[in-house]
Tab-separated table of C-alpha atoms in Angstrom:
chain	number	residue	atom	x	y	z
A	293	LYS	CA	-118.120	92.244	-0.606
A	294	LEU	CA	-119.327	89.323	1.517
A	295	GLN	CA	-121.832	88.371	-1.173
A	296	LEU	CA	-119.065	88.403	-3.816
A	297	GLN	CA	-116.913	86.137	-1.621
A	298	LYS	CA	-119.802	83.699	-1.221
A	299	THR	CA	-120.395	83.678	-4.967
A	300	ASP	CA	-116.701	83.119	-5.685
A	301	TYR	CA	-116.596	80.281	-3.130
A	302	ALA	CA	-119.670	78.656	-4.677
A	303	LEU	CA	-118.085	78.843	-8.126
A	304	LYS	CA	-114.891	77.239	-6.836
A	305	LEU	CA	-116.879	74.431	-5.236
A	306	GLU	CA	-118.759	73.831	-8.472
A	307	ARG	CA	-115.523	73.721	-10.490
A	308	ALA	CA	-114.011	71.280	-7.989
A	309	LYS	CA	-117.163	69.152	-8.202
A	310	GLN	CA	-117.022	69.078	-11.994
A	311	MET	CA	-113.319	68.181	-11.933
A	312	LEU	CA	-113.964	65.417	-9.380
A	313	ARG	CA	-116.545	63.895	-11.705
A	314	ARG	CA	-113.836	63.525	-14.354
A	315	TYR	CA	-111.892	61.260	-12.012
A	316	LEU	CA	-114.879	59.236	-10.787
A	317	SER	CA	-117.585	57.298	-12.567
A	318	PRO	CA	-121.022	58.979	-12.458
A	319	ARG	CA	-122.253	56.278	-10.064
A	320	VAL	CA	-119.383	56.781	-7.647
A	321	ALA	CA	-119.711	60.569	-7.847
A	322	THR	CA	-123.392	60.269	-6.932
A	323	LEU	CA	-122.539	58.001	-3.997
A	324	VAL	CA	-119.924	60.486	-2.786
A	325	GLU	CA	-122.480	63.298	-2.885
A	326	GLU	CA	-125.011	61.197	-0.961
A	327	TYR	CA	-122.355	60.219	1.591
A	328	SER	CA	-121.388	63.870	2.098
A	329	GLU	CA	-125.022	64.674	2.920
A	330	THR	CA	-125.874	61.679	5.125
A	331	GLY	CA	-122.455	60.806	6.559
A	332	THR	CA	-123.334	57.116	6.101
A	333	VAL	CA	-121.390	54.819	3.797
A	334	PRO	CA	-123.799	52.586	1.801
A	335	ALA	CA	-123.738	48.937	2.851
A	336	PRO	CA	-122.273	46.451	0.350
A	337	GLU	CA	-124.816	44.578	-1.745
A	338	GLU	CA	-124.894	41.427	-3.831
A	339	ARG	CA	-125.909	41.879	-7.452
A	340	GLN	CA	-126.019	40.072	-10.786
A	341	VAL	CA	-123.764	41.814	-13.302
A	342	SER	CA	-121.752	41.294	-16.457
A	343	ILE	CA	-118.029	42.032	-16.308
A	344	CYS	CA	-115.801	42.935	-19.251
A	345	PHE	CA	-112.002	43.153	-19.129
A	346	THR	CA	-109.908	44.575	-21.964
A	347	ASP	CA	-106.153	44.337	-22.389
A	348	ILE	CA	-103.618	45.393	-25.017
A	349	ARG	CA	-101.643	42.410	-26.279
A	350	GLY	CA	-97.869	42.864	-26.363
A	351	PHE	CA	-98.055	46.237	-24.632
A	352	THR	CA	-94.888	45.744	-22.566
A	353	ALA	CA	-92.786	44.987	-25.640
A	354	LEU	CA	-94.413	47.857	-27.520
A	355	SER	CA	-93.684	50.292	-24.704
A	356	GLU	CA	-89.979	49.488	-24.995
A	357	THR	CA	-89.850	50.590	-28.622
A	358	MET	CA	-92.126	53.657	-28.609
A	359	ASP	CA	-91.359	57.197	-27.552
A	360	PRO	CA	-92.884	57.650	-24.043
A	361	GLY	CA	-94.802	60.766	-25.066
A	362	GLN	CA	-96.268	59.085	-28.146
A	363	LEU	CA	-97.059	55.965	-26.134
A	364	PHE	CA	-98.927	57.985	-23.514
A	365	ALA	CA	-100.891	59.938	-26.122
A	366	SER	CA	-101.860	56.804	-28.055
A	367	LEU	CA	-102.844	54.892	-24.919
A	368	SER	CA	-104.845	57.832	-23.603
A	369	GLY	CA	-106.827	58.118	-26.832
A	370	HIS	CA	-107.346	54.355	-26.970
A	371	LEU	CA	-108.692	54.167	-23.402
A	372	ARG	CA	-110.795	57.305	-23.821
A	373	ARG	CA	-112.731	55.716	-26.672
A	374	GLN	CA	-113.175	52.503	-24.679
A	375	VAL	CA	-114.659	54.473	-21.803
A	376	GLU	CA	-116.984	56.381	-24.138
A	377	LEU	CA	-118.253	53.121	-25.626
A	378	VAL	CA	-118.845	51.564	-22.199
A	379	TYR	CA	-121.074	54.447	-21.177
A	380	ARG	CA	-122.757	54.531	-24.568
A	381	TYR	CA	-123.878	50.940	-24.027
A	382	GLY	CA	-125.119	51.598	-20.499
A	383	GLY	CA	-122.208	50.242	-18.449
A	384	TYR	CA	-119.653	51.967	-16.274
A	385	VAL	CA	-115.895	51.723	-15.786
A	386	ASP	CA	-114.955	50.200	-12.431
A	387	LYS	CA	-111.235	50.769	-12.861
A	388	PHE	CA	-108.324	51.125	-15.261
A	389	ASN	CA	-105.918	48.185	-15.328
A	390	GLY	CA	-102.777	49.740	-16.760
A	391	ASP	CA	-103.407	49.336	-20.490
A	392	GLY	CA	-107.012	48.136	-20.202
A	393	ILE	CA	-110.262	48.629	-18.321
A	394	MET	CA	-112.716	46.687	-16.193
A	395	ALA	CA	-116.304	47.562	-17.122
A	396	VAL	CA	-119.521	46.592	-15.347
A	397	PHE	CA	-122.984	46.204	-16.845
A	398	ASP	CA	-126.169	45.589	-14.872
A	399	GLY	CA	-129.914	45.785	-15.325
A	400	ASN	CA	-132.048	44.630	-18.225
A	401	GLY	CA	-130.157	43.305	-21.238
A	402	MET	CA	-126.836	43.669	-19.452
A	403	VAL	CA	-125.174	40.608	-21.019
A	404	GLU	CA	-126.061	41.599	-24.575
A	405	LYS	CA	-125.017	45.211	-23.983
A	406	CYS	CA	-121.706	43.989	-22.577
A	407	CYS	CA	-121.062	41.795	-25.621
A	408	LEU	CA	-122.044	44.505	-28.085
A	409	CYS	CA	-119.829	47.009	-26.310
A	410	ALA	CA	-116.941	44.544	-26.597
A	411	LEU	CA	-117.591	44.204	-30.325
A	412	SER	CA	-117.600	47.981	-30.778
A	413	ASN	CA	-114.369	48.281	-28.793
A	414	MET	CA	-112.757	45.614	-30.942
A	415	GLU	CA	-113.837	47.393	-34.105
A	416	ASP	CA	-112.490	50.719	-32.825
A	417	ALA	CA	-109.150	49.124	-31.905
A	418	SER	CA	-108.816	47.717	-35.425
A	419	ARG	CA	-108.999	51.183	-36.991
A	420	SER	CA	-106.051	53.509	-37.429
A	421	ASN	CA	-106.525	56.840	-35.653
A	422	PRO	CA	-104.493	59.900	-36.744
A	423	GLY	CA	-101.379	60.322	-34.632
A	424	GLU	CA	-102.016	57.155	-32.624
A	425	GLU	CA	-100.561	53.659	-32.565
A	426	LYS	CA	-102.999	50.851	-33.391
A	427	PHE	CA	-103.215	48.515	-30.403
A	428	PRO	CA	-104.352	44.863	-30.705
A	429	ILE	CA	-106.624	44.038	-27.771
A	430	GLY	CA	-108.069	40.939	-26.142
A	431	ILE	CA	-111.358	40.938	-24.223
A	432	GLY	CA	-112.860	38.594	-21.617
A	433	ILE	CA	-116.522	38.558	-20.480
A	434	HIS	CA	-118.302	36.706	-17.688
A	435	THR	CA	-121.633	37.178	-15.902
A	436	GLY	CA	-122.644	36.217	-12.375
A	437	ARG	CA	-123.113	37.361	-8.774
A	438	VAL	CA	-120.741	39.897	-7.218
A	439	MET	CA	-120.457	42.045	-4.124
A	440	ILE	CA	-120.471	45.795	-4.744
A	441	GLY	CA	-119.460	48.235	-2.062
A	442	ASN	CA	-116.804	50.337	-0.407
A	443	ILE	CA	-113.401	48.796	0.280
A	444	GLY	CA	-110.705	50.459	2.353
A	445	SER	CA	-110.566	52.769	5.338
A	446	PRO	CA	-112.282	56.029	6.325
A	447	GLU	CA	-109.205	57.840	4.974
A	448	HIS	CA	-109.323	56.153	1.547
A	449	LEU	CA	-112.307	54.281	0.121
A	450	ASP	CA	-112.706	52.519	-3.196
A	451	TYR	CA	-116.202	51.667	-4.425
A	452	SER	CA	-115.608	48.465	-6.351
A	453	VAL	CA	-116.907	45.099	-7.497
A	454	ILE	CA	-115.346	41.916	-6.109
A	455	GLY	CA	-115.962	38.175	-6.259
A	456	ALA	CA	-115.306	35.031	-8.270
A	457	THR	CA	-117.214	36.489	-11.235
A	458	VAL	CA	-114.685	39.321	-11.507
A	459	ASN	CA	-111.746	36.951	-11.188
A	460	LEU	CA	-113.032	34.646	-13.931
A	461	ALA	CA	-113.698	37.533	-16.320
A	462	ALA	CA	-110.105	38.661	-15.821
A	463	ARG	CA	-108.825	35.123	-16.460
A	464	LEU	CA	-110.871	34.866	-19.669
A	465	CYS	CA	-109.296	38.092	-20.872
A	466	GLY	CA	-105.963	36.364	-20.376
A	467	TYR	CA	-107.121	33.553	-22.698
A	468	ALA	CA	-108.060	35.990	-25.460
A	469	GLN	CA	-105.644	36.238	-28.354
A	470	PRO	CA	-105.166	39.610	-30.123
A	471	GLU	CA	-108.425	40.806	-31.706
A	472	THR	CA	-110.395	38.084	-29.913
A	473	ILE	CA	-113.308	38.172	-27.456
A	474	ILE	CA	-113.588	35.192	-25.093
A	475	VAL	CA	-116.802	34.654	-23.103
A	476	SER	CA	-117.923	32.082	-20.558
A	477	GLY	CA	-120.658	29.524	-21.055
A	478	SER	CA	-122.754	31.584	-18.636
A	479	VAL	CA	-122.635	34.504	-21.074
A	480	ARG	CA	-123.654	32.340	-24.028
A	481	ASP	CA	-126.508	30.796	-22.031
A	482	ALA	CA	-127.738	34.206	-20.822
A	483	ILE	CA	-127.873	35.531	-24.393
A	484	GLY	CA	-129.951	32.576	-25.592
A	485	PRO	CA	-130.691	31.489	-29.160
A	486	ASP	CA	-132.743	34.511	-30.278
A	487	THR	CA	-129.858	36.840	-31.054
A	488	ASP	CA	-127.635	38.087	-33.855
A	489	LEU	CA	-124.570	37.332	-31.732
A	490	THR	CA	-122.654	34.216	-32.703
A	491	PHE	CA	-120.551	32.141	-30.303
A	492	VAL	CA	-118.090	29.678	-31.793
A	493	GLU	CA	-115.192	27.381	-30.854
A	494	SER	CA	-116.641	25.928	-27.664
A	495	ARG	CA	-114.003	24.319	-25.458
A	496	GLU	CA	-113.316	23.342	-21.867
A	497	VAL	CA	-110.330	24.951	-20.153
A	498	GLN	CA	-108.683	24.809	-16.769
A	499	VAL	CA	-108.656	28.233	-15.123
A	500	ARG	CA	-106.258	29.018	-12.321
A	501	GLY	CA	-108.159	29.437	-9.054
A	502	VAL	CA	-111.298	27.702	-10.353
A	503	SER	CA	-112.088	24.093	-9.462
A	504	GLY	CA	-113.124	21.979	-12.440
A	505	SER	CA	-113.147	22.999	-16.079
A	506	VAL	CA	-114.753	26.143	-17.499
A	507	GLN	CA	-116.615	26.231	-20.806
A	508	ILE	CA	-115.599	29.153	-22.989
A	509	PHE	CA	-116.542	30.472	-26.423
A	510	ARG	CA	-115.191	32.974	-28.901
A	511	LEU	CA	-117.608	35.750	-29.788
A	512	ASP	CA	-117.634	36.040	-33.572
A	513	ILE	CA	-116.538	39.580	-34.347
A	514	GLU	CA	-117.538	39.855	-37.997
A	515	LYS	CA	-121.113	38.606	-37.509
A	516	GLY	CA	-121.671	40.786	-34.459
A	517	ARG	CA	-120.509	44.142	-35.822
A	518	ALA	CA	-123.695	45.040	-37.697
A	519	ARG	CA	-125.852	44.361	-34.645
A	520	GLY	CA	-123.475	46.322	-32.422
A	521	ALA	CA	-123.517	49.365	-34.683
A	522	GLY	CA	-127.323	49.399	-34.729
A	523	LEU	CA	-127.684	49.149	-30.979
A	524	ALA	CA	-125.030	51.804	-30.333
A	525	GLY	CA	-127.195	54.250	-32.266
A	526	GLU	CA	-130.067	53.590	-29.858
A	527	SER	CA	-127.861	53.662	-26.789
A	528	SER	CA	-129.107	56.941	-25.324
A	529	ALA	CA	-131.962	54.961	-23.810
A	530	PHE	CA	-129.454	52.866	-21.833
A	531	VAL	CA	-127.679	55.655	-19.983
């Protein structure tokens, strides 16, 4: 009987662990497991990353006209596919921002992977999915140094990315019109000339909270789709 109780307890723990992983990114889940074994919270670290923000344009007005159940179902499906694409391209979701996500990419080729993921997300959003509303989205991308670590108290921790790089990426998302991807000059420079990605409409803008002007570009969606589709097929090597 004692052995059966131990087995049942182990099964319950495993189910709870699997359910927890559905609410946390794989990276955070791994950190939680390590913390449970060592009892030591990892120290924050500075890292070079690429940040991508997505946002549904006109969502507030749309939510006032749609049935709440249909709205929830459509939004859930929309965000689910965004998350799947982020992981397919080797990034991870830092958080949900209401009707959008904040995704982080690091490591080799992170800027290109981030841009190609954005292109795939834009293409997915442009398609009609059975039983779902089609949502027009805007996307902002920036790359730079950030601090990554645990924020909060011993009772409630959030493993997150903070810094000016995150803030600027969010601001660039705000500049993006429906079905538009806006990137910083840092993203364009990091990609370099030897690429199938095309950056157009260079301009200088004033960004709230940033001293001086910021150079931004629009990532050409049509010219980037073919490259994005090809790389997505090879994405298993990124994860």
